[in-house]
Structures are given as structure tokens and as C-alpha cells.
PDB file of C-alpha atoms in Angstrom:
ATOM      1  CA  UNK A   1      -5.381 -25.704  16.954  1.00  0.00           C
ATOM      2  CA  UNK A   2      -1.983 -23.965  16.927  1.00  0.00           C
ATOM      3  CA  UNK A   3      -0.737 -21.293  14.925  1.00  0.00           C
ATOM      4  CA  UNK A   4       1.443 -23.602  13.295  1.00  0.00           C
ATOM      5  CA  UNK A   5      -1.790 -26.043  12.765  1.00  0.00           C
ATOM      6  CA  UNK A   6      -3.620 -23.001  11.540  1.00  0.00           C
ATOM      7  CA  UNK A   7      -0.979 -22.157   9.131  1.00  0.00           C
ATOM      8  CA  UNK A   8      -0.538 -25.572   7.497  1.00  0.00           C
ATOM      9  CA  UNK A   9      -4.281 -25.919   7.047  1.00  0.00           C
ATOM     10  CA  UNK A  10      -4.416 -22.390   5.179  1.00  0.00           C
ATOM     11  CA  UNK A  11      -1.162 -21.948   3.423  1.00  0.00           C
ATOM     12  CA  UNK A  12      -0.680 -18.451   5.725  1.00  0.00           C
ATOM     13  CA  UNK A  13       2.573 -18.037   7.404  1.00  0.00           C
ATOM     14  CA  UNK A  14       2.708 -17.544  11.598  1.00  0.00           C
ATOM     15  CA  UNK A  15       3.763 -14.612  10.850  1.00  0.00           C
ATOM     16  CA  UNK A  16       1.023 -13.136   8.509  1.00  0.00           C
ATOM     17  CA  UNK A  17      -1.754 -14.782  10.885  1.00  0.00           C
ATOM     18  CA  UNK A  18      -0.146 -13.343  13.590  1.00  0.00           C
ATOM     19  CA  UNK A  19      -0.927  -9.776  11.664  1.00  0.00           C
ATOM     20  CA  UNK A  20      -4.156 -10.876  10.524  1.00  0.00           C
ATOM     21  CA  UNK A  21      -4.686 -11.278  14.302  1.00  0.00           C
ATOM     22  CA  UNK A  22      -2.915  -7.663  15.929  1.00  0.00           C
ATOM     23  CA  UNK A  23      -5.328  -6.144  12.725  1.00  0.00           C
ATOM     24  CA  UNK A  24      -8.539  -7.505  14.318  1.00  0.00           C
ATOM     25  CA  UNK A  25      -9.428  -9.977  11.413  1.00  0.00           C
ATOM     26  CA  UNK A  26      -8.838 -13.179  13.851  1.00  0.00           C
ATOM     27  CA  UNK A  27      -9.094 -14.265  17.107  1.00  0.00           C
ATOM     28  CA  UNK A  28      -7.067 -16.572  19.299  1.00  0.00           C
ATOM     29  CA  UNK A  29      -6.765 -17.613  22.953  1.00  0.00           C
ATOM     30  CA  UNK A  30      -4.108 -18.593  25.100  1.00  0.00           C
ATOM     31  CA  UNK A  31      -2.679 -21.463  26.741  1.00  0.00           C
ATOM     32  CA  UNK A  32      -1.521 -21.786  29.956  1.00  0.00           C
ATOM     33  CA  UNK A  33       1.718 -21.974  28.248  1.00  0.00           C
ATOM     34  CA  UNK A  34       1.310 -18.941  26.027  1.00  0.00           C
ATOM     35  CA  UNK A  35       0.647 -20.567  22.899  1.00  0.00           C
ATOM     36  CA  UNK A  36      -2.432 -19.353  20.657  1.00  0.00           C
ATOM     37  CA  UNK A  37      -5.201 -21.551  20.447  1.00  0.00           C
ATOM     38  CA  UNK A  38      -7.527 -21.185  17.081  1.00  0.00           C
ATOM     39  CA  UNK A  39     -10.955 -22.690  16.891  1.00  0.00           C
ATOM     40  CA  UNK A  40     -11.419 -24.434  13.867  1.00  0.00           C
ATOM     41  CA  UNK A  41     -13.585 -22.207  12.384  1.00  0.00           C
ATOM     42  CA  UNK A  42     -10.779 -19.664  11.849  1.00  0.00           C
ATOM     43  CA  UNK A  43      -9.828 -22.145   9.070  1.00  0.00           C
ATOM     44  CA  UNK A  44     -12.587 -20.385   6.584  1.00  0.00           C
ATOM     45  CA  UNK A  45     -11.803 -17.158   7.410  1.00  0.00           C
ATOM     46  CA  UNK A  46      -8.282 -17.023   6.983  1.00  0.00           C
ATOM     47  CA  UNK A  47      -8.609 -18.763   3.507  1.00  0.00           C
ATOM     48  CA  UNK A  48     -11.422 -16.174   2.727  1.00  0.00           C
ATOM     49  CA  UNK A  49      -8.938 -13.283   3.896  1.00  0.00           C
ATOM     50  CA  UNK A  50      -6.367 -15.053   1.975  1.00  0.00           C
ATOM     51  CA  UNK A  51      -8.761 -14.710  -1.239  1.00  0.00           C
ATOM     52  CA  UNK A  52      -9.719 -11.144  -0.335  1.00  0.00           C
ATOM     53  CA  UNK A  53      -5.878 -10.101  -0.474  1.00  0.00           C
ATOM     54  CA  UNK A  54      -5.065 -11.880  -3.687  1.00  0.00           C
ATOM     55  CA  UNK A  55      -7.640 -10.041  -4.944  1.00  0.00           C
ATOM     56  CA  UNK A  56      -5.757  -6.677  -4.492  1.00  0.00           C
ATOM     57  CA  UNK A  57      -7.637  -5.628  -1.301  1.00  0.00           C
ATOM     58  CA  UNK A  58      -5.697  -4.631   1.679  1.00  0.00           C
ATOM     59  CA  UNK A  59      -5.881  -5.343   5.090  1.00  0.00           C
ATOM     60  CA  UNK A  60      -8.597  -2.658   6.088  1.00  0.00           C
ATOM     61  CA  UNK A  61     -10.326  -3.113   3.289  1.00  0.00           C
ATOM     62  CA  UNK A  62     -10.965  -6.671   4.737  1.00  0.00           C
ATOM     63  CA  UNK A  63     -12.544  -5.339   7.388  1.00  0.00           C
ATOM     64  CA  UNK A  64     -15.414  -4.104   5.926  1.00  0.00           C
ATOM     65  CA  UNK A  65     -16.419  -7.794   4.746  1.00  0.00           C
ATOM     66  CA  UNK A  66     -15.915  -9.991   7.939  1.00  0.00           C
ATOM     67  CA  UNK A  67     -19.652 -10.555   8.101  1.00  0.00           C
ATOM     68  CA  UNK A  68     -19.079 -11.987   4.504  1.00  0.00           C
ATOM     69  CA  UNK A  69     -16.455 -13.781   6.136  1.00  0.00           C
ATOM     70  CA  UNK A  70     -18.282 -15.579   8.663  1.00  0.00           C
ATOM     71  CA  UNK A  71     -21.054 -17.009   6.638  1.00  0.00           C
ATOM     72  CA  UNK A  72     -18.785 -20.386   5.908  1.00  0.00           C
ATOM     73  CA  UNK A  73     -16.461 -21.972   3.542  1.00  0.00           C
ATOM     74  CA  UNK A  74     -16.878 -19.255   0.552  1.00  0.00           C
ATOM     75  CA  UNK A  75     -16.431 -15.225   0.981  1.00  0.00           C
ATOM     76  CA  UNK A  76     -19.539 -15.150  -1.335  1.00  0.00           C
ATOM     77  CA  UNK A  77     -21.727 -17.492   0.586  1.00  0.00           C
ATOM     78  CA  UNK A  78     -23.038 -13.855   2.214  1.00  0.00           C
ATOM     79  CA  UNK A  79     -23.596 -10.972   0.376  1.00  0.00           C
ATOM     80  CA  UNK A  80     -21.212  -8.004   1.054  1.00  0.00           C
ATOM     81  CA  UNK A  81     -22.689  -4.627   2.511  1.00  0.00           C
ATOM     82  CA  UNK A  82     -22.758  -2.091  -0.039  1.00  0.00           C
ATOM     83  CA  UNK A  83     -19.744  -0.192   1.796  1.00  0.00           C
ATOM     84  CA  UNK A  84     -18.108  -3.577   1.259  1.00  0.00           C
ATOM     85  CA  UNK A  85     -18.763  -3.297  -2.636  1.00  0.00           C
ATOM     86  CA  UNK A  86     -18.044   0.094  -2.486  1.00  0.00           C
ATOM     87  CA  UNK A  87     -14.594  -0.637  -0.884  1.00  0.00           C
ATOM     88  CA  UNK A  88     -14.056  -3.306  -3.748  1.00  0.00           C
ATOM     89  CA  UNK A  89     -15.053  -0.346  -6.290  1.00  0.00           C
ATOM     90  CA  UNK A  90     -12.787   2.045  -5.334  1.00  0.00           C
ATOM     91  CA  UNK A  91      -9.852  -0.555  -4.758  1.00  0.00           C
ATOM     92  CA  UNK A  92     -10.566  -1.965  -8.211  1.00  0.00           C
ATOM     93  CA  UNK A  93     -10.164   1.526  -9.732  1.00  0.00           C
ATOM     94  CA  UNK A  94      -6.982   2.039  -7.841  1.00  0.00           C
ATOM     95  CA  UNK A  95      -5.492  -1.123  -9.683  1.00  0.00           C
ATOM     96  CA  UNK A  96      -6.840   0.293 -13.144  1.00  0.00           C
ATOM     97  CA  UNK A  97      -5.175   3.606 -12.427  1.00  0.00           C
ATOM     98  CA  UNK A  98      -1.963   1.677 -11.634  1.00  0.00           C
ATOM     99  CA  UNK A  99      -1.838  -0.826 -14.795  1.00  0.00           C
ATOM    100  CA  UNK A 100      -2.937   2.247 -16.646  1.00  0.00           C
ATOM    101  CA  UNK A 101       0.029   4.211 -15.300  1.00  0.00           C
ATOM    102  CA  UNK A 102       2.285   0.714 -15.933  1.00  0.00           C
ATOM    103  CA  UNK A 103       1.494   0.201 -19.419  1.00  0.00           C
ATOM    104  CA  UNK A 104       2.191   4.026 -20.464  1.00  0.00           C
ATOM    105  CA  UNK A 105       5.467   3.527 -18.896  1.00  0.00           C
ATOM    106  CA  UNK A 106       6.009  -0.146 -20.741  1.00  0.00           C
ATOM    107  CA  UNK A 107       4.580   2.089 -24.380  1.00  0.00           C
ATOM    108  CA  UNK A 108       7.538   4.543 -23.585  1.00  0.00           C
ATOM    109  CA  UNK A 109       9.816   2.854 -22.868  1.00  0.00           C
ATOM    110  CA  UNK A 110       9.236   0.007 -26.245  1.00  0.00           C
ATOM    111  CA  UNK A 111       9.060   3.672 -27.912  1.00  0.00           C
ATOM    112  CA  UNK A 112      12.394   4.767 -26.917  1.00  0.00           C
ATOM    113  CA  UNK A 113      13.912   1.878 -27.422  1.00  0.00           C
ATOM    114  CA  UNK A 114      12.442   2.220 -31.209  1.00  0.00           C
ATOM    115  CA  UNK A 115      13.810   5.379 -31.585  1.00  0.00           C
ATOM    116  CA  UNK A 116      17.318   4.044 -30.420  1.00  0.00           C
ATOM    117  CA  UNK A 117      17.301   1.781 -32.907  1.00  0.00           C
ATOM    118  CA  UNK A 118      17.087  -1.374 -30.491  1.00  0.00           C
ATOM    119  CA  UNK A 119      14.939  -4.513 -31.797  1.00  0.00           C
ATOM    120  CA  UNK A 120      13.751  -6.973 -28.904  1.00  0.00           C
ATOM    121  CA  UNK A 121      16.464  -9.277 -28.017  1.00  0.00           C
ATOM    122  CA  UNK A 122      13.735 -12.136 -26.580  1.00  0.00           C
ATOM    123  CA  UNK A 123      10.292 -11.631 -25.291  1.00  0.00           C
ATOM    124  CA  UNK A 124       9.877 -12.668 -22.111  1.00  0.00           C
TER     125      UNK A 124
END
């Protein structure tokens, strides 16, 4: 299939499977006319990558669980490797050090605005 197949059948953009691709995630070959040509198979993985990155895990991180990856429709159909889980670990602390670091910011801000004397207009 095309990379405009590819893209329908996943909801990825030509551009981001081109990236997936240039990072080593996917594979393609090439027409004689240039285009990329997907195998079909590349349907699962870029939906599990997909998955994997809406998760909050980045592009190298994504890496580390291609075996996973392989194993068929679902990411968990194959266990991860424990540096897989430990990459998931350490990303999932980064996000709880970042909504930790968010919602002091959100409490100081409400607080100031307290102290200013300014009730909420609408909640959003």
C-alpha cells in the first residue's frame, strides 16, 4: 500500500509516518517510480505506535517496545522487556512531575487571584 493508503487506514498523517519511518519504527520500499510501498502488516504497528504516543511516550521510547509491536493487532498481545517497562516507569514519572508542577502553578495562580479580590467569572 501507499503512504497515503497507510495513512487513511491508521489515522497518521504522510508526514508523521514518514518520521515514524527516518526514526527506524517502520519500513517501506520503493517503486520504480519512487513511491513507498508498505506491507500490510505495517497497519498494526503504526496504530500500536499511535497508542504508545498518546500514551505520553516519545519516539525513542517506542523503540524499546517494537518486539511488543510486532506480536499483532494489540501492543499488549506481547509482553514488554523489562527495559520497556522501565522506559514506561520513568516516562510516567516525568508526566507526574509535570502535572505536579501544573497544578502548583493553577493553586497560585486561583490564590492570587483570591487575594486580588477576583471571583471566577465562568469555569471552563
Amino acid at each position: 500500500m501507499r503512504i497515503g493508503e497507510l495513512a487513511d487506514a491508521t489515522g497518521a498523517t504522510p508526514r508523521a509516518l514518514r518520521h515514524y519511518e527516518q526514526a527506524g519504527l517502520i519500513e517501506s520500499a520503493r517503486a520504480a517510480n519512487g513511491y513507498r510501498e508498505y506491507d500490510a502488516r505495517v497497519v498494526a504497528r503504526v496504530r500500536s505506535i499511535r497508542d504508545l504516543l498518546a500514551v505520553g511516550l516519545t519516539l525513542d521510547d517506542v523503540r524499546a517496545f517494537l518486539p511488543c509491536l510486532d506480536a499483532g493487532v494489540d501492543v499488549a498481545a506481547r509482553p514488554p522487556s523489562d527495559t520497556a517497562l522501565r522506559i514506561a516507569l520513568d516516562r510516567l514519572a516525568v508526566l507526574d512531575a509535570r502535572i505536579a508542577a501544573q497544578t502548583a502553578a493553577r493553586d497560585n495562580l486561583a490564590a492570587a487571584l483570591r487575594r486580588a479580590g477576583v471571583e471566577r467569572i465562568r469555569s471552563a
